[in-house]
Amino acid sequence: MATTRRTRRRFLESGAALAGLTVTGVRSALGQSSMADALSPKNKELVAYGERSKYVTSIRVPVAGRMSPDMYGLTFHVTTPLQDQFGIITPSSLFYVATHRGSYVPEINPDEHRLMIHGMVDRPLVFTMDELKRLPFVSRVHFIECQGNRASAQHKTVQESHGLTSCAEWTGVPLSLLLGEAGVQKGASWIVAEGAEEVKGASSIPLGKALDDCLVAYGMNGEALRPQQGFPLRLLVPGFEGIYQIKYLRRIKVVDRHYMTYDDYGHISPDPRAAALVEQIGPKSVITFPSGGQRLPGPGFYEISGLAWSGGGAVRRVEVSTDGGAHWQDSELRSPAYPMAHTRFGMHWKWDGRECVLLSRCVDELGTVQPTRAEAGAFFEDPPERPRVRGADNTIQPWKITSDGSVLNGLS
Ligand SMILES: Nc1nc2c(c(=O)[nH]1)N[C@H]1C(S)=C(S)[C@@H](COP(=O)(O)O)O[C@H]1N2
Ligand SMILES: [Mo]
C-alpha cells in the first residue's frame, strides 16, 4: 500500500516536473516570438538578422553578353563586386552565381534531402542531412571560379572582367571519408556527382581528386549554404573550375570511366593543349584598386590592392608592374595564403600623374607563373596580334591610368 502510494506520488512529481518543463519551454518560445513581434521593423533588422548600412550599396550584377537572362528568361552569371571587397572572404550575399541551366534555384527541404553514394562501392550508402552533420567535419577557405570568367576589351570594370570568382569558408565532411565508408572497389577511376535540381547538373571528377581534398559542404561563411550556392549540400572540388562544384548534391556514383555529362559539354576540349587548361584553374590575379571605372583624384600616394589565387595550391608571391611590364616588383601578401583560396596583395605606390599601365602576376607554390595574353596565345601558336583565350582564362589584366586619373581596361 505504502509502496504504491510512494510510487504514485513519485509519478505525480515527475509528471509535474515534466509538465513544468513543457510549460517553461512553451513560454520561452512564445516569449521569443512575441518579443520579435514587438520589435519595430528597424529593430528587427538589427536583432534578428543583421543588415548592412544603407550607405553601403555594393551589389552583384548580371553581365550582359554572358547569356543573362537566358532563353528561359532566367538570370545566369551574376558577378561579385570585387572592386568593393576587402580581404579574402566574399560575403555570402555577394557570392557570384552561375548558370542553373534552365532550372530555377530549387527550394529543397533539408529534412527530405538525401545524399546517395553508389556504383563501384562495397556498401552503397544513403545519408540524411542530420546523419552527415554527425560525421567528422572540417572548415576550409577556398575560391571557386567559373570558366566563363574571361576578360575582354569590352569589359569596363573588374566586376565584369573577373566577377565570376568568389571565396568563402566552407564547412563539411571530407569526401574521402564518405568514400572510405562506402568502400571504393578496384578498377574504379572516376566519380560522377549530380545535383537535385530539375536538370540535374552533373560532372565527372577523377577519383584521385575525389579522394584527395574534396568536401561535401553544408556550411558557408559560418551559416548554412545559401540556396543560390547549393542549399542544403554542395560538392567542393578545391582549385577545379566552377562546373565541378556541384550544388544541391544528391548523388555520387563511383565509376570506371569519364562520363560525358550534359555539363561536361563545352568544358572539355578535343585539343589536348586546351584540355590541359581546364579542370584546374591556373595561377591568376587581378588588381581591384585601381581598376576599371574608378578614378584617381590626383598624383600622390596610393595603396594598390588586388586578389590572387591558384588551383595548383597556395599563392607564393604576386608581382606588380606600374610601367606596363618593363619592371616588376614583389607586392606584399596582406592576408593568409591558404591553398586554393583568394589571397589579398597590396603595394605602396606613388603616382606621378602620368599615363601608365598597371599589371599583376601571380606565382603559385608550384612555381607556375601567370601568363600574359600574348604568352597564352603563343602556347596555341596564335598570330601575335590575335591571341585567343581557351579553357579557363588566367591571363594578366592590364589597367591603364590616363593623365586625368581615369582607369580604363588596358586590353585592346
Ligand atoms: N547542380 C548544379 N551545380 C552547379 C551548377 C549547376 O548548374 N547545377 N553550375 C556550376 C557552375 S558552371 C559553376 S561556375 C558553379 C557556381 O557556383 P555558385 O553559383 O555557387 O557561384 O556551380 C556549379 N555547380
Ligand atoms: Mo561555371
Short mmCIF file of C-alpha atoms in Angstrom, two decimals, residues 119-305:
data_model
loop_
_atom_site.label_atom_id
_atom_site.label_comp_id
_atom_site.label_asym_id
_atom_site.label_seq_id
_atom_site.Cartn_x
_atom_site.Cartn_y
_atom_site.Cartn_z
CA GLY A 119 28.21 2.49 -58.18
CA MET A 120 31.52 0.67 -57.76
CA VAL A 121 31.40 0.52 -53.97
CA ASP A 122 31.11 -2.37 -51.50
CA ARG A 123 28.36 -0.70 -49.45
CA PRO A 124 26.04 1.76 -51.21
CA LEU A 125 25.08 4.47 -48.69
CA VAL A 126 22.27 6.98 -48.28
CA PHE A 127 22.70 9.89 -45.84
CA THR A 128 20.21 12.33 -44.41
CA MET A 129 21.49 15.84 -43.66
CA ASP A 130 21.38 15.08 -39.92
CA GLU A 131 23.50 11.98 -40.44
CA LEU A 132 26.06 13.92 -42.47
CA LYS A 133 26.28 16.58 -39.76
CA ARG A 134 27.14 13.93 -37.14
CA LEU A 135 30.28 12.97 -39.07
CA PRO A 136 33.77 14.50 -38.65
CA PHE A 137 33.86 17.90 -40.34
CA VAL A 138 36.44 20.45 -41.47
CA SER A 139 36.27 24.14 -42.37
CA ARG A 140 38.46 25.45 -45.18
CA VAL A 141 38.75 28.64 -47.19
CA HIS A 142 38.52 28.08 -50.96
CA PHE A 143 37.78 30.15 -54.02
CA ILE A 144 35.60 28.94 -56.83
CA GLU A 145 35.67 30.36 -60.34
CA CYS A 146 33.52 29.87 -63.43
CA GLN A 147 35.23 29.11 -66.71
CA GLY A 148 33.14 31.98 -68.11
CA ASN A 149 35.32 34.36 -66.10
CA ARG A 150 37.30 35.67 -69.04
CA ALA A 151 38.46 39.21 -69.60
CA SER A 152 37.80 41.03 -72.84
CA ALA A 153 38.47 44.54 -74.09
CA GLN A 154 34.74 45.34 -73.77
CA HIS A 155 34.72 44.85 -70.01
CA LYS A 156 34.80 48.21 -68.25
CA THR A 157 35.12 47.10 -64.61
CA VAL A 158 36.82 44.33 -62.65
CA GLN A 159 33.33 43.11 -61.73
CA GLU A 160 32.66 42.50 -65.43
CA SER A 161 36.08 41.05 -66.23
CA HIS A 162 36.68 38.93 -63.09
CA GLY A 163 33.44 38.90 -61.03
CA LEU A 164 32.72 35.20 -61.65
CA THR A 165 35.07 34.19 -58.85
CA SER A 166 34.41 34.39 -55.12
CA CYS A 167 35.90 32.88 -51.98
CA ALA A 168 34.27 31.53 -48.84
CA GLU A 169 34.93 29.44 -45.77
CA TRP A 170 33.25 26.09 -46.41
CA THR A 171 32.34 23.51 -43.77
CA GLY A 172 31.56 19.91 -44.46
CA VAL A 173 32.60 16.27 -44.45
CA PRO A 174 35.70 15.18 -46.40
CA LEU A 175 34.52 13.21 -49.41
CA SER A 176 37.37 10.72 -48.80
CA LEU A 177 35.70 9.78 -45.50
CA LEU A 178 32.37 9.02 -47.19
CA LEU A 179 34.04 7.08 -50.00
CA GLY A 180 36.06 5.16 -47.39
CA GLU A 181 32.83 4.19 -45.60
CA ALA A 182 31.30 3.04 -48.87
CA GLY A 183 34.46 1.10 -49.85
CA VAL A 184 35.65 2.01 -53.34
CA GLN A 185 36.13 -1.08 -55.49
CA LYS A 186 39.20 -1.99 -57.51
CA GLY A 187 39.08 -0.68 -61.04
CA ALA A 188 37.15 2.48 -60.14
CA SER A 189 38.75 5.65 -61.57
CA TRP A 190 36.14 8.45 -61.69
CA ILE A 191 33.12 9.71 -59.81
CA VAL A 192 30.05 11.37 -61.29
CA ALA A 193 28.49 13.94 -58.94
CA GLU A 194 24.91 15.04 -59.57
CA GLY A 195 22.67 17.84 -58.29
CA ALA A 196 18.98 17.61 -57.34
CA GLU A 197 17.58 20.46 -59.45
CA GLU A 198 15.31 19.95 -62.44
CA VAL A 199 18.11 19.50 -64.98
CA LYS A 200 20.44 17.59 -62.63
CA GLY A 201 23.74 19.40 -63.11
CA ALA A 202 26.50 16.77 -63.04
CA SER A 203 30.26 16.45 -63.59
CA SER A 204 32.82 13.68 -63.86
CA ILE A 205 35.72 14.07 -61.42
CA PRO A 206 38.89 11.94 -61.30
CA LEU A 207 38.82 9.53 -58.34
CA GLY A 208 42.29 10.72 -57.28
CA LYS A 209 40.92 14.25 -56.77
CA ALA A 210 37.78 12.93 -55.06
CA LEU A 211 39.93 11.06 -52.52
CA ASP A 212 42.34 13.96 -52.07
CA ASP A 213 40.75 17.16 -50.78
CA CYS A 214 37.08 17.39 -51.84
CA LEU A 215 34.43 18.42 -49.33
CA VAL A 216 30.74 17.64 -49.09
CA ALA A 217 29.81 21.06 -47.73
CA TYR A 218 26.72 22.26 -45.88
CA GLY A 219 28.26 25.37 -44.29
CA MET A 220 29.38 28.62 -45.88
CA ASN A 221 30.83 31.60 -44.04
CA GLY A 222 29.55 30.39 -40.69
CA GLU A 223 25.96 29.57 -41.67
CA ALA A 224 24.05 27.19 -43.90
CA LEU A 225 24.79 27.39 -47.64
CA ARG A 226 22.62 29.91 -49.46
CA PRO A 227 20.05 28.45 -51.90
CA GLN A 228 21.90 30.04 -54.82
CA GLN A 229 25.08 28.30 -53.65
CA GLY A 230 23.51 24.85 -53.43
CA PHE A 231 21.50 24.57 -50.20
CA PRO A 232 21.48 22.19 -48.42
CA LEU A 233 24.60 20.44 -49.80
CA ARG A 234 27.28 21.02 -52.43
CA LEU A 235 30.49 19.43 -53.54
CA LEU A 236 33.65 21.48 -53.21
CA VAL A 237 36.46 20.42 -55.53
CA PRO A 238 39.22 22.83 -54.48
CA GLY A 239 41.06 24.52 -57.34
CA PHE A 240 38.95 22.95 -60.08
CA GLU A 241 36.78 25.21 -62.22
CA GLY A 242 33.21 26.06 -61.26
CA ILE A 243 31.42 23.33 -63.19
CA TYR A 244 32.77 20.68 -60.79
CA GLN A 245 31.38 22.38 -57.66
CA ILE A 246 28.07 20.53 -57.82
CA LYS A 247 25.26 22.31 -55.99
CA TYR A 248 22.20 20.58 -54.43
CA LEU A 249 24.40 17.47 -54.30
CA ARG A 250 22.25 14.35 -54.15
CA ARG A 251 24.25 11.54 -55.75
CA ILE A 252 27.82 10.38 -56.21
CA LYS A 253 28.36 7.42 -58.46
CA VAL A 254 31.75 5.70 -58.44
CA VAL A 255 32.57 4.57 -61.99
CA ASP A 256 35.43 3.26 -64.13
CA ARG A 257 35.47 5.90 -66.88
CA HIS A 258 34.81 9.53 -67.61
CA TYR A 259 31.10 10.04 -68.25
CA MET A 260 30.25 12.86 -70.67
CA THR A 261 27.50 14.57 -68.70
CA TYR A 262 25.44 17.44 -70.06
CA ASP A 263 27.65 19.77 -68.01
CA ASP A 264 30.88 18.43 -69.43
CA TYR A 265 29.95 19.55 -72.96
CA GLY A 266 31.65 22.80 -73.79
CA HIS A 267 34.04 22.34 -70.90
CA ILE A 268 36.12 19.56 -72.39
CA SER A 269 38.15 20.31 -75.48
CA PRO A 270 39.30 17.79 -78.06
CA ASP A 271 42.52 19.88 -78.27
CA PRO A 272 44.73 18.39 -75.53
CA ARG A 273 46.52 21.72 -75.08
CA ALA A 274 43.20 23.42 -74.30
CA ALA A 275 42.02 20.44 -72.24
CA ALA A 276 45.13 20.91 -70.08
CA LEU A 277 43.92 24.45 -69.28
CA VAL A 278 40.52 23.48 -67.94
CA GLU A 279 39.75 21.44 -64.85
CA GLN A 280 42.39 23.05 -62.59
CA ILE A 281 42.47 26.86 -62.55
CA GLY A 282 45.91 28.28 -63.34
CA PRO A 283 47.63 30.93 -61.19
CA LYS A 284 45.70 34.17 -61.57
CA SER A 285 45.49 37.63 -60.10
CA VAL A 286 43.83 40.95 -60.69
CA ILE A 287 44.26 44.46 -59.31
CA THR A 288 40.97 45.56 -57.73
CA PHE A 289 42.21 49.08 -56.90
CA PRO A 290 42.81 50.98 -59.06
CA SER A 291 40.60 49.13 -61.53
CA GLY A 292 38.36 49.90 -64.50
CA GLY A 293 35.79 52.64 -63.97
CA GLN A 294 37.50 54.11 -60.90
CA ARG A 295 39.25 57.46 -60.88
CA LEU A 296 42.33 58.63 -59.02
CA PRO A 297 41.75 62.13 -57.62
CA GLY A 298 45.31 63.23 -58.43
CA PRO A 299 49.00 62.37 -58.22
CA GLY A 300 50.30 61.08 -54.88
CA PHE A 301 50.39 58.02 -52.65
CA TYR A 302 48.06 55.08 -53.17
CA GLU A 303 47.79 51.50 -51.98
CA ILE A 304 47.43 49.16 -54.91
CA SER A 305 45.18 46.27 -53.82
#
